[in-house]
Amino acid sequence: MKAFIYPGQGAQFSGMGLDLYEKYPQAQDMFHEANKILGFSITDIMFEGTVEQLKETKVTQPAIFLHSVILHTILGDQAKPDMVAGHSLGEFSALVANKTLKFEDALKLVSQRALAMQKACELQDSTMAAVLGLEDELVEAVCADTEGIVVAANYNCPGQIVISGEVDAIDRACEELKSRGAKRAIKLPVGGAFHSPLMEPAREELAKAIENTTFSKPICPIYQNVSTFAVNSPEEIKKNLIFQLTAPVKWTHSVKNMIADGATSFTEVGPGKVLQGLVKKVDRKILTHTPEI
């Protein structure tokens, strides 16, 4: 069975999507439509912008979504997944791929999500940090014992967790984790504490937008970050998508469940190859692919 996976924030690069735009009229139409929906020329920033410009959350999230969804669309008959999953933001790309969401509706939600997250980031001095080489349970225990708000936010693969929370709490947790044997515990260049309780204002704002958007019956199941199991119910997909902003991304668990349910290959659709590397760390025997166009 074929699993298709879609990357999240951090996969962006200067010039992303330009090859698709230059080669495929369908890509041009979708990019032009995106510029209209967003109200600014995201194509200019994607194709010619600096790395710093691409890092801005209101740009990064729609840019990665567009690259992934347009590439999926161009693949045509090659893009027939038996199951899908997306890492954080990538969940919206996955929901277009399995026809739960229309392209236009998903892009509007992604834009609203990015703006809501940006606003939440500005309310509190917060950040995230990558922790390598420790068991999940130990990282969770240190977070629970640390003064302030700090939680496990991304379970990326065995031995790699990202923690999220208030800057001072992250600093304290990192020092303690290093003393407990972490190979690395280092802050990431992000603007806020994604997938933590500090995203509650963004969750409330996005919940209204999601509730007012039409979700259709998917053509194949999605393994969502919150639940990690196959989901086919539009109502359940909605509920999980709302809680995703404040809940951890359980990527390791999702990949394991996809493999247990019969996935024999994973195709990463979008910029970069980060997710393929994470899948290999879960099970190095599994085939991973970058689509050819």
mmCIF file of N, CA, C and O in Angstrom, residues 3 10 18 33 71 82 91 95 99 106 109-110 125 129 144 149-150 155 160 168 176 182 187 194 199 205 236 261 267:
data_model
loop_
_atom_site.group_PDB
_atom_site.id
_atom_site.type_symbol
_atom_site.label_atom_id
_atom_site.label_comp_id
_atom_site.label_asym_id
_atom_site.label_seq_id
_atom_site.Cartn_x
_atom_site.Cartn_y
_atom_site.Cartn_z
ATOM 1 N N ALA A 3 1.676 5.069 0.927
ATOM 2 C CA ALA A 3 1.410 6.188 1.826
ATOM 3 C C ALA A 3 2.017 7.452 1.223
ATOM 4 O O ALA A 3 3.159 7.432 0.764
ATOM 5 N N GLY A 10 9.422 24.676 7.964
ATOM 6 C CA GLY A 10 10.846 24.358 8.030
ATOM 7 C C GLY A 10 11.366 23.787 6.731
ATOM 8 O O GLY A 10 12.574 23.749 6.493
ATOM 9 N N LEU A 18 9.247 27.374 -8.316
ATOM 10 C CA LEU A 18 9.486 28.041 -9.601
ATOM 11 C C LEU A 18 9.547 27.042 -10.753
ATOM 12 O O LEU A 18 9.029 27.309 -11.841
ATOM 13 N N GLU A 33 -4.265 31.822 -8.730
ATOM 14 C CA GLU A 33 -5.449 31.760 -7.869
ATOM 15 C C GLU A 33 -5.051 32.003 -6.410
ATOM 16 O O GLU A 33 -5.750 32.699 -5.662
ATOM 17 N N LEU A 71 2.235 20.286 -6.534
ATOM 18 C CA LEU A 71 2.999 19.114 -6.982
ATOM 19 C C LEU A 71 2.101 17.877 -7.013
ATOM 20 O O LEU A 71 2.125 17.101 -7.981
ATOM 21 N N ASP A 82 -3.023 5.268 -0.899
ATOM 22 C CA ASP A 82 -3.944 4.420 -0.138
ATOM 23 C C ASP A 82 -4.179 4.996 1.254
ATOM 24 O O ASP A 82 -5.133 4.625 1.931
ATOM 25 N N GLU A 91 -0.713 18.547 7.310
ATOM 26 C CA GLU A 91 -2.002 17.869 7.409
ATOM 27 C C GLU A 91 -3.035 18.515 6.477
ATOM 28 O O GLU A 91 -3.919 17.842 5.948
ATOM 29 N N LEU A 95 -5.097 16.709 3.420
ATOM 30 C CA LEU A 95 -6.560 16.746 3.333
ATOM 31 C C LEU A 95 -7.055 17.209 1.965
ATOM 32 O O LEU A 95 -8.183 16.905 1.578
ATOM 33 N N LYS A 99 -8.972 14.578 -0.824
ATOM 34 C CA LYS A 99 -10.235 15.201 -1.254
ATOM 35 C C LYS A 99 -11.215 15.500 -0.120
ATOM 36 O O LYS A 99 -12.416 15.652 -0.346
ATOM 37 N N ALA A 106 -8.865 25.038 1.708
ATOM 38 C CA ALA A 106 -7.693 24.678 2.517
ATOM 39 C C ALA A 106 -6.693 25.829 2.572
ATOM 40 O O ALA A 106 -6.115 26.108 3.629
ATOM 41 N N LEU A 109 -7.837 28.384 5.029
ATOM 42 C CA LEU A 109 -7.608 27.924 6.400
ATOM 43 C C LEU A 109 -6.134 28.019 6.782
ATOM 44 O O LEU A 109 -5.798 28.422 7.902
ATOM 45 N N VAL A 110 -5.262 27.644 5.857
ATOM 46 C CA VAL A 110 -3.817 27.717 6.122
ATOM 47 C C VAL A 110 -3.398 29.157 6.387
ATOM 48 O O VAL A 110 -2.620 29.441 7.317
ATOM 49 N N ASP A 125 6.606 35.538 25.146
ATOM 50 C CA ASP A 125 7.972 35.229 24.710
ATOM 51 C C ASP A 125 8.165 33.717 24.805
ATOM 52 O O ASP A 125 8.273 33.166 25.899
ATOM 53 N N ALA A 129 12.595 23.749 21.170
ATOM 54 C CA ALA A 129 13.960 23.212 21.190
ATOM 55 C C ALA A 129 13.941 21.745 20.791
ATOM 56 O O ALA A 129 13.010 21.010 21.132
ATOM 57 N N ALA A 144 7.480 17.987 32.691
ATOM 58 C CA ALA A 144 6.475 18.059 33.758
ATOM 59 C C ALA A 144 7.058 18.637 35.052
ATOM 60 O O ALA A 144 6.353 19.325 35.804
ATOM 61 N N ILE A 149 5.753 26.884 31.589
ATOM 62 C CA ILE A 149 5.078 26.089 30.557
ATOM 63 C C ILE A 149 6.100 25.524 29.582
ATOM 64 O O ILE A 149 6.781 26.261 28.860
ATOM 65 N N VAL A 150 6.237 24.203 29.563
ATOM 66 C CA VAL A 150 7.084 23.519 28.585
ATOM 67 C C VAL A 150 6.524 22.105 28.406
ATOM 68 O O VAL A 150 6.271 21.404 29.382
ATOM 69 N N TYR A 155 6.859 14.560 18.304
ATOM 70 C CA TYR A 155 7.511 13.251 18.419
ATOM 71 C C TYR A 155 7.911 12.852 16.997
ATOM 72 O O TYR A 155 7.146 12.204 16.281
ATOM 73 N N GLN A 160 14.167 11.547 18.898
ATOM 74 C CA GLN A 160 14.121 12.957 18.476
ATOM 75 C C GLN A 160 12.764 13.563 18.830
ATOM 76 O O GLN A 160 11.749 13.214 18.237
ATOM 77 N N ASP A 168 12.090 30.925 29.165
ATOM 78 C CA ASP A 168 12.823 30.580 30.390
ATOM 79 C C ASP A 168 12.646 29.110 30.747
ATOM 80 O O ASP A 168 13.594 28.441 31.188
ATOM 81 N N GLU A 176 18.527 20.714 32.030
ATOM 82 C CA GLU A 176 18.253 19.478 32.760
ATOM 83 C C GLU A 176 18.357 18.259 31.833
ATOM 84 O O GLU A 176 18.918 17.222 32.218
ATOM 85 N N ALA A 182 21.133 13.905 27.227
ATOM 86 C CA ALA A 182 20.723 14.241 25.858
ATOM 87 C C ALA A 182 21.957 14.539 25.003
ATOM 88 O O ALA A 182 22.866 15.244 25.445
ATOM 89 N N LYS A 187 17.850 25.200 21.167
ATOM 90 C CA LYS A 187 16.700 25.990 20.738
ATOM 91 C C LYS A 187 16.655 26.131 19.208
ATOM 92 O O LYS A 187 17.699 26.223 18.558
ATOM 93 N N PHE A 194 4.824 26.514 19.163
ATOM 94 C CA PHE A 194 3.801 25.785 18.428
ATOM 95 C C PHE A 194 3.489 24.463 19.138
ATOM 96 O O PHE A 194 4.342 23.876 19.786
ATOM 97 N N MET A 199 -0.610 28.162 22.342
ATOM 98 C CA MET A 199 -1.312 28.361 21.069
ATOM 99 C C MET A 199 -2.834 28.360 21.230
ATOM 100 O O MET A 199 -3.569 28.360 20.246
ATOM 101 N N GLU A 205 -9.390 30.750 17.537
ATOM 102 C CA GLU A 205 -9.654 31.511 16.310
ATOM 103 C C GLU A 205 -9.823 30.576 15.109
ATOM 104 O O GLU A 205 -10.742 30.736 14.305
ATOM 105 N N GLU A 236 -14.751 13.820 12.579
ATOM 106 C CA GLU A 236 -13.589 13.493 13.411
ATOM 107 C C GLU A 236 -12.343 14.210 12.900
ATOM 108 O O GLU A 236 -11.510 14.686 13.683
ATOM 109 N N ASP A 261 -0.719 -0.911 9.335
ATOM 110 C CA ASP A 261 -1.928 -1.049 8.511
ATOM 111 C C ASP A 261 -1.625 -1.395 7.058
ATOM 112 O O ASP A 261 -2.543 -1.414 6.222
ATOM 113 N N THR A 267 5.791 8.208 -0.017
ATOM 114 C CA THR A 267 6.174 9.225 -0.993
ATOM 115 C C THR A 267 5.981 10.597 -0.369
ATOM 116 O O THR A 267 4.867 10.934 0.058
#
